Amino acid sequence: MKIHEYQAKKFFSDYAIPVERHILCNTVQEVTAAFSQLGNEKVAIKAQVLTGGRGKAGGVKLAGNAEEALQHAEAILGMTIKDFPVTRVIVSEAVNIHLEYYVSFVIDRNSRSVVLMMSAEGGMDIEDVARRSPEKIFHFRIDPLIGIPDYLARRYAFTLFDKIAQVNQMAAIIRNMYRLFIEKDASMVEINPLVMTKDGVLMAIDAKMTFDDNALYRQPRVLALFEPTEEEKTEAQAKEKGFSYVHLDGGIGCMVNGAGLAMATMDMIKLYGGNPANFLDIGGSSNPEKVIEAMKLLLKDPQVKVVLINIFGGITRCDDVAYGLLKAFEQIDTDIPVVVRLTGTNEKEGRDLLRNTRFKVAETMGEATLMAVEASHKQ
C-alpha cells in the first residue's frame, strides 16, 4: 500500500524527522492562499499522486511570486502523471539546497532483513546512479535483535558526513526512520532527496512510504489512508472470495490451483512468446460457484483475449473440476477461447467430460500453453 507525500511527511513529523513547511491544496484558490500563508517567499508546487517521476513529468514547479504560483497550480491540477490524475498539490517553502542525499529503509528478501540504503548522490536520477555507479550506494543490513542503537547510527552517518554537526543530525534521522519503519509495518521508507541547506541543516524535502498489506489489520491509522486503484479493488475482491490474484499486463488469463503452478504457468506462457494477464490461484476446490467467480474476475479485464485453465489434480479430482467448469459456463456468456489442461486424479474422465464442448482440451502443460498463446495472437 502506498501513501501520498504529504501523508508520509505527517508520519515523518510525528517521528521527529525534519521536513519543510508545506500546505495541502485541492484548488487553485487554495494554492494562492498557501503562498501568502508561507510568507510570499519562493515555493515549490508539487503534484500529489501515488507514482514516481513527478518532476520529469512537469508535476513539480518553483514559483517566486503569487502569479507564478497561480500559473503552475492551474497547469498541475488536472494533469495526468502515469495514468494518475492530479487532484491535490502541496505548496512547500523553497529550501536553499547545498547538497542532496538519498536514504531509505527497505526489505531485502535475499538477506531476509531490513536494509539501510544511503548515497551522497540523491535526487531524480538515483535510479541512474544505481545502474551506472552501484558502488556509490551503501547498504547496511540491520540485525532485528539489535536494531539501530546510537553507536551504529553514528557509524552509518559517518558514511556520508565528516562534520560532527551533520553526523549528529543524520544519526537521529536514521534512528527515527528505522523506528517509523518498524512501528508502522512499512515495507519502504525513503527520503529522496535528503538535503543539506547552506546553513548545514539536514531536511527531508520529499517523503515516500509503502506498507505491508498483510499488516494493515493492526495499523488502523495507515489503513484509513488507503486509496485503492481499480486493480487494487479487484485484488481485494478476489481476496475476499478466497483467491490469490495479481493483475499483470498481458492478454492470457491464468486460472490454476496452487501458487507454484501459477508461477510455472506464467513462465511457460512467456517461454512460448505470450504474456500472462494475471496470477490467479483458486485453491483446491472444484466448486462451480468458485469457478464462476474466478471467470468473472478474469473477464472484467478487457485485455484478456484467452483463458488458460491449468489444473493439477492431487486431492482435487479432475472429473470434479471438469463438471464444475461445465456447470460454471452454463451461467457465463463469453466467446473468449478457453483452454483446459487437466492432469492428475481422474484426468482421463475429466478430459472426456470436456470433449466436444466449447473448451479446447490439452493433455500436457506445454500443449495447453502453446494453444493459449496461439489463440491470443489470433484475437
PDB file of C-alpha atoms in Angstrom, residues 96-100 195-199:
ATOM      1  CA  ASN A  96      18.185  26.764  -0.012  1.00  0.00           C
ATOM      2  CA  ILE A  97      19.771  23.472  -1.108  1.00  0.00           C
ATOM      3  CA  HIS A  98      23.517  22.988  -0.833  1.00  0.00           C
ATOM      4  CA  LEU A  99      23.785  19.197  -1.322  1.00  0.00           C
ATOM      5  CA  GLU A 100      21.389  16.306  -1.947  1.00  0.00           C
ATOM      6  CA  VAL A 195      19.089  17.914   1.564  1.00  0.00           C
ATOM      7  CA  MET A 196      21.675  19.908   3.424  1.00  0.00           C
ATOM      8  CA  THR A 197      20.936  23.610   3.365  1.00  0.00           C
ATOM      9  CA  LYS A 198      23.521  26.360   3.079  1.00  0.00           C
ATOM     10  CA  ASP A 199      23.287  26.592   6.881  1.00  0.00           C
TER      11      ASP A 199
END
